[in-house]
Short mmCIF file of C-alpha atoms and ligand atoms in Angstrom, two decimals:
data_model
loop_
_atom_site.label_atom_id
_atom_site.label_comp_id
_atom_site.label_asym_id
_atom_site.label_seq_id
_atom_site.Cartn_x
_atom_site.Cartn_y
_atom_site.Cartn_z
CA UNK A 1 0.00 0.00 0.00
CA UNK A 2 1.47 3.06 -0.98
CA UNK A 3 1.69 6.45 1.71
CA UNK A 4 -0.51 9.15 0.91
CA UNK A 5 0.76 12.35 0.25
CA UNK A 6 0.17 15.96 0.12
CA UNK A 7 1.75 19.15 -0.64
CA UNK A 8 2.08 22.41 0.72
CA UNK A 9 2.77 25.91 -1.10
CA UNK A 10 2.72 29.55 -0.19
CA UNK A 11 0.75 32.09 -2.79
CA UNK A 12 3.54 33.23 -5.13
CA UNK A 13 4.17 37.12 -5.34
CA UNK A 14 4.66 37.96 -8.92
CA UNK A 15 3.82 36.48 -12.25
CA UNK A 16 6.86 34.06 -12.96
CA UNK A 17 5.91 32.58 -9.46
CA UNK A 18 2.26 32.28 -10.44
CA UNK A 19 3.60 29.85 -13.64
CA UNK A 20 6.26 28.20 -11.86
CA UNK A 21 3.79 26.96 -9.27
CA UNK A 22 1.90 25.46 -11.87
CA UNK A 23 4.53 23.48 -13.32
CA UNK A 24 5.71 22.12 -10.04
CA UNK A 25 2.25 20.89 -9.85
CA UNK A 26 2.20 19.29 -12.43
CA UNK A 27 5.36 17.63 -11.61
CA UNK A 28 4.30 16.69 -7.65
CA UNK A 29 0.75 16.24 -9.38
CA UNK A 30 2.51 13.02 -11.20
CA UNK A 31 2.72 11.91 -7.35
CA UNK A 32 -1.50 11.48 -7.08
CA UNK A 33 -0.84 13.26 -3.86
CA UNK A 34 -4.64 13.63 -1.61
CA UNK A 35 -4.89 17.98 -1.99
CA UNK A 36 -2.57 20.47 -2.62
CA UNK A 37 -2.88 23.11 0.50
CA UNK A 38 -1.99 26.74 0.15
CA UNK A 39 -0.72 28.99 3.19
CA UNK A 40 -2.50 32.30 4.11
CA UNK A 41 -0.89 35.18 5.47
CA UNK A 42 -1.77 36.17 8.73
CA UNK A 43 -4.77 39.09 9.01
CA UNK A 44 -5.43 38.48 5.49
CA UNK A 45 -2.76 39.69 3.86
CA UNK A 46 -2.90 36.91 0.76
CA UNK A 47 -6.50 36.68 0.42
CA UNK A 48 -6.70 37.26 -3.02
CA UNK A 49 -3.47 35.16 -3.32
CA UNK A 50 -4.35 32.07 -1.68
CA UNK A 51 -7.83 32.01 -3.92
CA UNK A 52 -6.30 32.48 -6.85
CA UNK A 53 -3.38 29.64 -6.55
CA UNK A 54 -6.01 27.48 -5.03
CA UNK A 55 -8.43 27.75 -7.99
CA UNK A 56 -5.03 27.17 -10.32
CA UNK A 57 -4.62 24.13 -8.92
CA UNK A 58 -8.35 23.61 -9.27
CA UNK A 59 -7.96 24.02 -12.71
CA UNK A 60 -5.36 21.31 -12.89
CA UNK A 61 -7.67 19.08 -12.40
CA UNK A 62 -6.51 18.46 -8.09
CA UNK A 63 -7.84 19.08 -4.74
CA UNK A 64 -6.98 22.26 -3.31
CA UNK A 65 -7.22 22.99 0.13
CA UNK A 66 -6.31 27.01 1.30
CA UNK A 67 -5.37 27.68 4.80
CA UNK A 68 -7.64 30.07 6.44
CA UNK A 69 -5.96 31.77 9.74
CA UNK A 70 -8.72 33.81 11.91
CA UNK A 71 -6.50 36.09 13.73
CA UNK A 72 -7.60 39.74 13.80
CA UNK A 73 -10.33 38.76 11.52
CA UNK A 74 -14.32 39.32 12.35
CA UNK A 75 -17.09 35.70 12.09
CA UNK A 76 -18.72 38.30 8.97
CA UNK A 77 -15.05 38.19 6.97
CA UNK A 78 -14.41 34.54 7.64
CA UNK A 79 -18.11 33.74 6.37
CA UNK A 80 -16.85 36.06 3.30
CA UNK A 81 -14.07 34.04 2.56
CA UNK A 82 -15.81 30.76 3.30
CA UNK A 83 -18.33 31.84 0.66
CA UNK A 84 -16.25 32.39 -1.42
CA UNK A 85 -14.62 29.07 -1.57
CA UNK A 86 -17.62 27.48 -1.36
CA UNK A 87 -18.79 29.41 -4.29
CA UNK A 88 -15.40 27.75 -6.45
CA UNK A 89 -16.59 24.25 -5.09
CA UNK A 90 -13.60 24.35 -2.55
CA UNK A 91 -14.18 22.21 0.34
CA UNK A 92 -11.20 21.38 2.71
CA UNK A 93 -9.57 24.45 4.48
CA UNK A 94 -6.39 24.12 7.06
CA UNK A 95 -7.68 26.42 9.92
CA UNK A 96 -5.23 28.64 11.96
CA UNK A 97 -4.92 30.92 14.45
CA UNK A 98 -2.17 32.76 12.78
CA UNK A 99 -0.11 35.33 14.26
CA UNK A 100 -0.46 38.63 14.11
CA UNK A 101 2.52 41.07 13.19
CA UNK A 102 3.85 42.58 16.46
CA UNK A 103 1.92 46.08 16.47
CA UNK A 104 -1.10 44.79 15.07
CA UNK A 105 -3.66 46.55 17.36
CA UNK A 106 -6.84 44.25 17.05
CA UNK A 107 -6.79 40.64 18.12
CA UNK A 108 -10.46 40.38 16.25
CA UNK A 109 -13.42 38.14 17.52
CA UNK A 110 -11.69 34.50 17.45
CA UNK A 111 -9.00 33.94 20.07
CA UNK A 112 -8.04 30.72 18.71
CA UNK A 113 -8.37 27.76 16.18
CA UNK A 114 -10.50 25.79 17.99
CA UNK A 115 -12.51 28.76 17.91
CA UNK A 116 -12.25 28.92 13.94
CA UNK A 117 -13.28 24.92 13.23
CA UNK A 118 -16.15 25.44 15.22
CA UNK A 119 -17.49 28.21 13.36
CA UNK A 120 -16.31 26.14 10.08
CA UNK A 121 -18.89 23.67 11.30
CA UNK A 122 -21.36 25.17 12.27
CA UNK A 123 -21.63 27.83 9.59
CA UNK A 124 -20.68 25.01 6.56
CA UNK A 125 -22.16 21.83 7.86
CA UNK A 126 -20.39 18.79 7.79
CA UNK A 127 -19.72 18.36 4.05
CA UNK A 128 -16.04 20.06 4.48
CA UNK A 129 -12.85 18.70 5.70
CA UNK A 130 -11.01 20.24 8.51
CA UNK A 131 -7.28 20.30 8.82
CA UNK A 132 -5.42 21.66 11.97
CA UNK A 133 -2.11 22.39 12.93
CA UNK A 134 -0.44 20.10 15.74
CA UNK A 135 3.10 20.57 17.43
CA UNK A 136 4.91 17.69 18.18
CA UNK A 137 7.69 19.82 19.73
CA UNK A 138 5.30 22.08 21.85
CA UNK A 139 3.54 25.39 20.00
CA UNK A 140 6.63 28.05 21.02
CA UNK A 141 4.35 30.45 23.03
CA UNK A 142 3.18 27.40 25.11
CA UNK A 143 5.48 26.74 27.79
CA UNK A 144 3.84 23.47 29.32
CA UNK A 145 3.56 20.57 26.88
CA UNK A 146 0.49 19.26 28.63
CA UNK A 147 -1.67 22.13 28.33
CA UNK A 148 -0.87 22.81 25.16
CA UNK A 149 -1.56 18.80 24.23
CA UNK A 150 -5.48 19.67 25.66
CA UNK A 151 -5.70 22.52 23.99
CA UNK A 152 -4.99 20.79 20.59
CA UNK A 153 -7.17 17.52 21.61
CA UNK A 154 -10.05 20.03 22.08
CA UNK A 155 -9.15 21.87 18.89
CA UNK A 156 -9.81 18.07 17.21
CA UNK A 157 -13.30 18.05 19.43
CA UNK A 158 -14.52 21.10 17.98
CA UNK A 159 -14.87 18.91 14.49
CA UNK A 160 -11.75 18.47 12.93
CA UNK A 161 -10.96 15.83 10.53
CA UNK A 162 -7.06 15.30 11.03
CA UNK A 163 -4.66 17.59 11.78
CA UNK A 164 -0.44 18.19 10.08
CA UNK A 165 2.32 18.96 12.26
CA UNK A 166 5.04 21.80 12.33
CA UNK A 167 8.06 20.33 10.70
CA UNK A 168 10.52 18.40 12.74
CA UNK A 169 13.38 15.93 12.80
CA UNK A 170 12.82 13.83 15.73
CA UNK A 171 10.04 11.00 15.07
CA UNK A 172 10.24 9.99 18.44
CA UNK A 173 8.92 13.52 19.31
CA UNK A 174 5.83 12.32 16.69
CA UNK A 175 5.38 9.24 18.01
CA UNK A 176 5.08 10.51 21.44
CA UNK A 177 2.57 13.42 20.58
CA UNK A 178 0.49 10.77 18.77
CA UNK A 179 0.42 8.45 22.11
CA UNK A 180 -0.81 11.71 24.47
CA UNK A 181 -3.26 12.49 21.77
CA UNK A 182 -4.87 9.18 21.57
CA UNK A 183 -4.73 9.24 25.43
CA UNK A 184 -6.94 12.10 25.60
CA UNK A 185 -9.21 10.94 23.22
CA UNK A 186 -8.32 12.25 19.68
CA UNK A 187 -8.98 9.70 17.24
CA UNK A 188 -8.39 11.44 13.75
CA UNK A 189 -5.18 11.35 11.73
CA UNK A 190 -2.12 13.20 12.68
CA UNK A 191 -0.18 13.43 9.86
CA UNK A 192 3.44 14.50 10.08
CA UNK A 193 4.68 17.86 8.18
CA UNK A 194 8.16 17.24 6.59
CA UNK A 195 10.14 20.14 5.56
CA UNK A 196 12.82 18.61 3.09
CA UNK A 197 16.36 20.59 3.42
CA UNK A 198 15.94 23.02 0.50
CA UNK A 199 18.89 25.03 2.30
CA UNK A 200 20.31 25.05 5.06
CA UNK A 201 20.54 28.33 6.57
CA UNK A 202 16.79 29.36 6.19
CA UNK A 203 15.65 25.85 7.44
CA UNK A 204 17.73 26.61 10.91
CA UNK A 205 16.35 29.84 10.70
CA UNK A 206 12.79 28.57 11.03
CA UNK A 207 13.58 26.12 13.44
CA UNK A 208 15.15 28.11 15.56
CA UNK A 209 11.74 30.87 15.60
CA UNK A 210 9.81 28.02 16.20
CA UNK A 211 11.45 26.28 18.55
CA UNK A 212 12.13 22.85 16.90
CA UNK A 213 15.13 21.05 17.30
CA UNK A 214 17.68 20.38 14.12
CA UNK A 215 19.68 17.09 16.28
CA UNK A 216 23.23 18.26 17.04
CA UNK A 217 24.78 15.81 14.63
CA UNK A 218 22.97 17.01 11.54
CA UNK A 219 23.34 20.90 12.56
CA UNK A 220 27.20 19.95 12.47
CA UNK A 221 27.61 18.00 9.49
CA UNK A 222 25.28 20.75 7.22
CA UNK A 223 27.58 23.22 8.68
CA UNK A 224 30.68 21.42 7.92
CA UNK A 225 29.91 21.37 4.46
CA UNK A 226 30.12 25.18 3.89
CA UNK A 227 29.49 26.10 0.34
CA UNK A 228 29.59 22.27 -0.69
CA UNK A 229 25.79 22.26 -1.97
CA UNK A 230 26.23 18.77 -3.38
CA UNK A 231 26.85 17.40 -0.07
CA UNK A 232 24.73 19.42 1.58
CA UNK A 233 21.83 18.15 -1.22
CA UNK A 234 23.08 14.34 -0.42
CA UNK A 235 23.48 14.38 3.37
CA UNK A 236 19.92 15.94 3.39
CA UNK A 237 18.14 13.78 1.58
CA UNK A 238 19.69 10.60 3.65
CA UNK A 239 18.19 12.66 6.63
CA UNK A 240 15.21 13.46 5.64
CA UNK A 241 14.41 9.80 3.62
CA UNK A 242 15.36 7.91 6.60
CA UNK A 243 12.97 9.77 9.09
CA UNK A 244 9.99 9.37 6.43
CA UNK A 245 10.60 5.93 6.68
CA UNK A 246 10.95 5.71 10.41
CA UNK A 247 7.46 7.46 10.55
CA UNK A 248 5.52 5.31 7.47
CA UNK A 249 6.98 2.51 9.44
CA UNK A 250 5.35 3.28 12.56
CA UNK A 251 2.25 3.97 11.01
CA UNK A 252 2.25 7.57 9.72
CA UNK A 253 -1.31 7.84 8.08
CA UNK A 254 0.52 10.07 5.54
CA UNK A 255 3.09 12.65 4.71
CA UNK A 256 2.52 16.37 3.81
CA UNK A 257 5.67 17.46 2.27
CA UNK A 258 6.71 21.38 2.93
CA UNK A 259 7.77 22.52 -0.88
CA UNK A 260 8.22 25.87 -0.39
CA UNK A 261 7.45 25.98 -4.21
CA UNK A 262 9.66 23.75 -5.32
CA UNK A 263 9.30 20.43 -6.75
CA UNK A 264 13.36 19.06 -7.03
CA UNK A 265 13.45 17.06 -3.52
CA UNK A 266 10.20 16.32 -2.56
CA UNK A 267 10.37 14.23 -6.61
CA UNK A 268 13.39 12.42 -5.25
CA UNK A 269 12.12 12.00 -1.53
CA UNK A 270 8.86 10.24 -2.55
CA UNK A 271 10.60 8.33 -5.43
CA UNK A 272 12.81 6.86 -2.78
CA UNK A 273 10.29 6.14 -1.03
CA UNK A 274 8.29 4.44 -3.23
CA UNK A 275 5.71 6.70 -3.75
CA UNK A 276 3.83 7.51 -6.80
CA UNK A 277 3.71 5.04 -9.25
CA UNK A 278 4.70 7.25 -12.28
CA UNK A 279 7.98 9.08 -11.04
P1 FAD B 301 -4.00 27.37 18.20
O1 FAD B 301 -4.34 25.96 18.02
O2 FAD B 301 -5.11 28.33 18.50
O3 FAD B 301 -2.89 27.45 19.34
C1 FAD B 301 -2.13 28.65 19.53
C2 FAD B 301 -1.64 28.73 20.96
O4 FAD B 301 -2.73 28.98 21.84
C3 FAD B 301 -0.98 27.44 21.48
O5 FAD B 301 0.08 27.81 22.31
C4 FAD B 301 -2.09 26.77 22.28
O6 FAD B 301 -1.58 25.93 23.31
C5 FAD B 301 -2.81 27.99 22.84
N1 FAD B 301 -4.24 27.75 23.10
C6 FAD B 301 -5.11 27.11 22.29
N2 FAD B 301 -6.35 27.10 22.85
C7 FAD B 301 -6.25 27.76 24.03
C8 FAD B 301 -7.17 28.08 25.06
N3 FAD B 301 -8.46 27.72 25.00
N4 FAD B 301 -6.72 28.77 26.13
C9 FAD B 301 -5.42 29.15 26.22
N5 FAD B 301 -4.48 28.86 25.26
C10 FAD B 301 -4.90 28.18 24.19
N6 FAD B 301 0.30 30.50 9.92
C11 FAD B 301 -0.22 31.39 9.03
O7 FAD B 301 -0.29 32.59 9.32
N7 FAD B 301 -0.67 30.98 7.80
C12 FAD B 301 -0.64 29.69 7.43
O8 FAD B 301 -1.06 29.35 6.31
C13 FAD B 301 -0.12 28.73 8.35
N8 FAD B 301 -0.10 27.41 8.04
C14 FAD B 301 0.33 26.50 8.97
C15 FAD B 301 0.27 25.14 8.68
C16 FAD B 301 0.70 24.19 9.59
C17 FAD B 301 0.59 22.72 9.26
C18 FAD B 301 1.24 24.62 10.83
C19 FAD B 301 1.77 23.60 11.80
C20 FAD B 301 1.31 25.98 11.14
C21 FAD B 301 0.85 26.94 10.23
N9 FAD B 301 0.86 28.30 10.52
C22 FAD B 301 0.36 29.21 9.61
C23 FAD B 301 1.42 28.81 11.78
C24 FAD B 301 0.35 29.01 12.87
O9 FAD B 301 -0.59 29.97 12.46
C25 FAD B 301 1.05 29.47 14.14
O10 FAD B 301 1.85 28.43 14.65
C26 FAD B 301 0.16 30.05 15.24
O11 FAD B 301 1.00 30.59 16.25
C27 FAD B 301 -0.74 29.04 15.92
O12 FAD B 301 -1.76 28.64 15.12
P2 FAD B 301 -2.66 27.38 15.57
O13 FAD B 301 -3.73 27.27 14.59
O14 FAD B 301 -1.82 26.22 15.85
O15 FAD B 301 -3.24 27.99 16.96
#
């Protein structure tokens, strides 16, 4: 049985982005991957962006799903934008809470996610499919790991249908989220967010913001490489293929690969790991 897969993109910024996202989905399309999701900026600041690369994809003929982050946003805007994705037959949304950019003055009228899939329900009805955001490593403003475990079990309470985590290297750190979920009741799949090593430097970047941890032995050997971008490529892709297959091997109900727009490693991650018939 092969893994299922999906893929994430952000909404590209100028016209040569806008066509280069479509032919890396037609590339990861090759893959038969479940939906292709979209990120939305915080307070609405890709609206328009996110629509239009999810009807693209559309258009290609695969299942989109946007993000939708409720942040400084009103239940009347959210309906807005749930209309109109409705209106393109759009179906499946990723809801956030977002964060706001420090100086934003208005937090708006939903406080948090959970917050967000319940309105999702009860506005839509139950004909969409919710996808939430889960932290294997701890969300970085939470300081306990337990609270911040109930607060995502009643996130998946409030109706949704599975949930994709933060990026992260450790599957031990999945695993054990996965255990304290079930404990508490969640039932729906928690699939695992894998951000491939497109480079380096902006990877460890991210980490480090959101507080996930790069192991000490892979941090040194990427940095040991320098400038050497063929080694860096190789080492990374050992990495990265070797935790996929730790997690499909301890029952990972999927994989949703982080592309960043790009189509090069996630090709050669799921071709070594067997997925996709035609790659
Ligand atoms: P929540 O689930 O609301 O949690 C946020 C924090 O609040 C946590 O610390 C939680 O413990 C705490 N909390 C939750 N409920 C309560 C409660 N009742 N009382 C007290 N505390 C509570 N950001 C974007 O802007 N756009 C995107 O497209 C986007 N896509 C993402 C996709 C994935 C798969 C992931 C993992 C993250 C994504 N993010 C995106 C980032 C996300 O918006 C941030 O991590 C944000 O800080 C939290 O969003 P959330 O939906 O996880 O929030």
């Amino acid at each position: 049985m092969t893994t299922s897969v999906s893929f994430e993109f952000f909404p590209p910024n100028t016209p040569v982005g806008v066509e280069k996202l479509k032919t890396v989905v037609q590339e990861l399309g090759a893959l038969a991957p479940q939906y292709f999701s979209v990120t939305y900026g915080a307070g609405g600041a890709t609206r328009d962006k996110t629509l239009s690369a999810v009807m693209d994809i559309a258009a290609a003929g695969f299942e989109a799903a946007p993000h939708l982050s409720c942040v400084g946003s009103t239940r009347e805007g959210i309906a807005g934008i749930l209309s109109a994705y409705r209106a393109q037959h759009i179906r499946r949304v990723v809801a956030l809470r977002g964060d706001l950019p420090s100086g934003t003055a208005t937090a708006g009228e939903f406080r948090y996610a959970s917050e967000l899939v319940s309105f999702i329900r009860e506005t839509q009805g139950p004909d969409w499919h919710i996808e939430v955001a889960a932290y294997p490593e701890v969300h970085p403003q939470q300081r306990y790991a337990a609270q911040d475990m109930r607060h995502f079990a009643d996130k998946m309470k409030a109706g949704a249908d599975g949930a994709i985590t933060q990026f992260f290297f450790n599957a031990d750190a999945y695993f054990h989220f996965v255990d304290e979920a079930r404990k508490l009741g969640v039932t729906q799949p928690i699939v695992p967010g894998i951000m491939p090593f497109h480079n380096y430097g902006r990877i460890a970047q991210f980490a480090q913001r959101d507080g996930i941890d790069i192991p000490r032995w892979v941090q040194m050997k990427m940095e040991g490489f320098m400038d050497d971008a063929a080694s860096i490529r190789a080492f990374g892709l050992d990495v990265i293929t070797r935790l996929c297959e730790r997690l499909i091997d301890g029952g990972a109900p999927g994989i949703h690969f982080y592309t960043l727009n790009q189509s090069a490693l996630t090709l050669e991650l799921c071709k070594r790991l067997g997925i996709g018939a035609k790659v």
